[in-house]
PDB file of C-alpha atoms in Angstrom:
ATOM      1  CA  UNK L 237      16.731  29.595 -15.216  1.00  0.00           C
ATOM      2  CA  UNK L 238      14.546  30.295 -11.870  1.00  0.00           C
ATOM      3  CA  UNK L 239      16.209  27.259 -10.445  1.00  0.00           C
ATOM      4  CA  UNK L 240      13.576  25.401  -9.986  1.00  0.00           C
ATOM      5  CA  UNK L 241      13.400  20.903 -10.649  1.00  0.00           C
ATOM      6  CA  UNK L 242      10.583  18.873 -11.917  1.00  0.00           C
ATOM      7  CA  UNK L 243      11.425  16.113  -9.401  1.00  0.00           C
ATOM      8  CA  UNK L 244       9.009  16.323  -6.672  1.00  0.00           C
ATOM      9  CA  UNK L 245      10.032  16.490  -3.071  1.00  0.00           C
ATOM     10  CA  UNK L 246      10.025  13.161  -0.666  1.00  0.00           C
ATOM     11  CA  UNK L 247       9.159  14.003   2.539  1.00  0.00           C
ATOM     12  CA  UNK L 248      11.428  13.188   5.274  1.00  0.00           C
ATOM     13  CA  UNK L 249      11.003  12.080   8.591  1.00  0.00           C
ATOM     14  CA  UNK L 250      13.330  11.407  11.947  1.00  0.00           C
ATOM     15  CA  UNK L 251      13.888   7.739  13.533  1.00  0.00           C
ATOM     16  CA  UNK L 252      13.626   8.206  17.132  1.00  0.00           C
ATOM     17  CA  UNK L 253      15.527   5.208  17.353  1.00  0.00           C
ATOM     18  CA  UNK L 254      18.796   6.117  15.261  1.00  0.00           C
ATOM     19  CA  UNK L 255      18.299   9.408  14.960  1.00  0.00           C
ATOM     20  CA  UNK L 256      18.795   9.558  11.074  1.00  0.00           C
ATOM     21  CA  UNK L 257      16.558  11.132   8.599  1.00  0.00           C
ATOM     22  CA  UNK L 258      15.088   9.355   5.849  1.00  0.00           C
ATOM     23  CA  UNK L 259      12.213   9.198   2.833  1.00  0.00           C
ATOM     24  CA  UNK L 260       8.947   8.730   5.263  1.00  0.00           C
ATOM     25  CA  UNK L 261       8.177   5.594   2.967  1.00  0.00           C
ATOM     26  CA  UNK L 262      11.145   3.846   4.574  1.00  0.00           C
ATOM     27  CA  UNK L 263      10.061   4.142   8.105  1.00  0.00           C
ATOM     28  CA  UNK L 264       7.460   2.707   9.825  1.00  0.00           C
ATOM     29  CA  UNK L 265       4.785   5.180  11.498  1.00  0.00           C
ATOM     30  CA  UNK L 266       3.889   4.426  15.144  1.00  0.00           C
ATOM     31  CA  UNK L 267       0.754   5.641  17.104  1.00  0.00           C
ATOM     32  CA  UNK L 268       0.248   5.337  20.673  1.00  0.00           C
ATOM     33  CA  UNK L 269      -3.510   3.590  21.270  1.00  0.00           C
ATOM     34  CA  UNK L 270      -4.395   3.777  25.009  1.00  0.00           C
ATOM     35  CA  UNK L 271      -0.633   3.082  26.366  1.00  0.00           C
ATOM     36  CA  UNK L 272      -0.477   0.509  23.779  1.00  0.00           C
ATOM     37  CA  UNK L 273       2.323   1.242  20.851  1.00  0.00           C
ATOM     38  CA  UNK L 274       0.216   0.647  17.321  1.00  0.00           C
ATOM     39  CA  UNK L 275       2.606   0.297  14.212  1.00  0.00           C
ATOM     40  CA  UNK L 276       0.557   2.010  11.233  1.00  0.00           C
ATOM     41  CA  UNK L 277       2.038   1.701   8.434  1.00  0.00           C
ATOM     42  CA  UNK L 278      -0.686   3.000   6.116  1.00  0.00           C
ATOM     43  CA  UNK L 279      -0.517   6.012   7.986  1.00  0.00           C
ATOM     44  CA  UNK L 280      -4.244   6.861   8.711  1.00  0.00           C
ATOM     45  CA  UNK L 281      -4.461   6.322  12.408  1.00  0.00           C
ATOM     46  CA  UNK L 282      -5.611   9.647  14.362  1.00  0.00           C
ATOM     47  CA  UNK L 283      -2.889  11.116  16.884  1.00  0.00           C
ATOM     48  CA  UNK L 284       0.539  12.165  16.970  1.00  0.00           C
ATOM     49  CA  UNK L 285       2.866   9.658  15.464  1.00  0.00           C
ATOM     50  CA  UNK L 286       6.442   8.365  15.776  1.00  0.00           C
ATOM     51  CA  UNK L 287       8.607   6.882  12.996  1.00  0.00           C
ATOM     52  CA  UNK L 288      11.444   3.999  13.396  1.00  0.00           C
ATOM     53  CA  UNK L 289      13.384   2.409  10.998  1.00  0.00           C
ATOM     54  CA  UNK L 290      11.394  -1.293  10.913  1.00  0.00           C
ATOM     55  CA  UNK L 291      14.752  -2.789  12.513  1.00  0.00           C
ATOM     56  CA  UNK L 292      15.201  -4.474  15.723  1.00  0.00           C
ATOM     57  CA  UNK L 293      18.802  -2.498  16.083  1.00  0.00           C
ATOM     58  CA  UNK L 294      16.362   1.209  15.519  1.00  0.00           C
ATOM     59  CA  UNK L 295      13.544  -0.428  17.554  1.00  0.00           C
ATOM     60  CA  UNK L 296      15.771  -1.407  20.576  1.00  0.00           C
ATOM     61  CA  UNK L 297      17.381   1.849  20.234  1.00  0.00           C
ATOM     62  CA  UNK L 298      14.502   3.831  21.086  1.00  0.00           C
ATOM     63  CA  UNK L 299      13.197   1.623  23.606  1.00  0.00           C
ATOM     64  CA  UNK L 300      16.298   2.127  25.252  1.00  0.00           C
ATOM     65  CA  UNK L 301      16.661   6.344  25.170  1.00  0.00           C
ATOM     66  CA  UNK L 302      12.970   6.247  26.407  1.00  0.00           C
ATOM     67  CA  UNK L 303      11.939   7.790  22.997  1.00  0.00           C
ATOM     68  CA  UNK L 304       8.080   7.128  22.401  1.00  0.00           C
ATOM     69  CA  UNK L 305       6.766   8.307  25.549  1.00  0.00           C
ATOM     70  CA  UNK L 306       8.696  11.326  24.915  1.00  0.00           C
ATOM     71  CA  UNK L 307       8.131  11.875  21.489  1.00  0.00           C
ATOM     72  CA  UNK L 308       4.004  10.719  22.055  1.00  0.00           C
ATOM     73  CA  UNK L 309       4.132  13.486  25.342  1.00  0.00           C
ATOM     74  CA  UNK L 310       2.775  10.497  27.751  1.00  0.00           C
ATOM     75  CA  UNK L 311       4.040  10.017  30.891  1.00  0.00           C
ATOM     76  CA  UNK L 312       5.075   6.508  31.863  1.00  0.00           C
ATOM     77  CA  UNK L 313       5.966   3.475  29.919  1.00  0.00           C
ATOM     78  CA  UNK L 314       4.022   2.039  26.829  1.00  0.00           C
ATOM     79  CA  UNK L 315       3.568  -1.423  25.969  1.00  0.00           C
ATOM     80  CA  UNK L 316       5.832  -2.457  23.026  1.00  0.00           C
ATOM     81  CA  UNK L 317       5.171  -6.039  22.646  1.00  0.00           C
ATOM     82  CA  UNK L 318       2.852  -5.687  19.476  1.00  0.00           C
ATOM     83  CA  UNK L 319       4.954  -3.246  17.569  1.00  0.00           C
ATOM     84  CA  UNK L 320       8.360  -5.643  18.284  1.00  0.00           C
ATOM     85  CA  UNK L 321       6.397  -8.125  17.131  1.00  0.00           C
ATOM     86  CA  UNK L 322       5.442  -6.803  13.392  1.00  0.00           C
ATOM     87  CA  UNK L 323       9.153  -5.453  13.369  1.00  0.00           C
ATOM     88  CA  UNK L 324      10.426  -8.924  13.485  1.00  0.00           C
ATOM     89  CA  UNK L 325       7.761 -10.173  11.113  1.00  0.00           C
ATOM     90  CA  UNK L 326       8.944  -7.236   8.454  1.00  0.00           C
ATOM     91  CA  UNK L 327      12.261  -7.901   9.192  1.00  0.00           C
ATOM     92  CA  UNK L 328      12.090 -11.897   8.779  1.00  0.00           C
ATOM     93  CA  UNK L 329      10.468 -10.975   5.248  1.00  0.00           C
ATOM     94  CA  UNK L 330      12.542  -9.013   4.364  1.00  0.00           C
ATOM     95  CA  UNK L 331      15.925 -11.335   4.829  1.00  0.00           C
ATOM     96  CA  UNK L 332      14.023 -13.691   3.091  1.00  0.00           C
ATOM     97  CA  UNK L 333      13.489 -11.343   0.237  1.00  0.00           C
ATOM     98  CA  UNK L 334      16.935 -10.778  -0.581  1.00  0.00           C
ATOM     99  CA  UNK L 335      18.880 -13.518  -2.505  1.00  0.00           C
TER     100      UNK L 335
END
């Protein structure tokens, strides 16, 4: 046997809110858009991304250890207001979701 599985790797990614690493389906990609935080979740938007859990507890986390400038190498604070927005929206449908 050379070891070797037929199950294909999932690629992983960091939250920069929790710190935990998970499948890079699960998380939501971010993309800072002219000091403007852009949630992308299709994953297509040019420049560096960031990925967060889409939870208000990962969300408020990482606003709160300063996380997206640093991980987006900008200096000074970014405008969140959009991305908290579709974060509650996701998380809203997804409570509803589940029985």
């Amino acid at each position: 046997m050379s070891g070797r599985t037929h199950a294909r790797a999932c690629p992983e990614r960091t939250c920069v809110g929790c710190r935990e690493r998970a499948a890079k389906s699960e998380l939501l990609r971010i993309v800072a858009v002219e000091g403007v935080c852009v949630p992308d979740p299709s994953g297509t938007l040019p420049g560096r991304g960031a990925y967060v859990h889409p939870a208000l507890v990962c969300l408020d986390l990482a606003l709160r250890r300063r996380a997206f400038p640093r991980a987006f190498r900008v200096q000074g604070p970014l405008d969140t207001a959009e991305l908290r927005g579709n974060v509650e929206t996701a998380e809203t449908v997804a409570q509803q979701a589940t029985p």
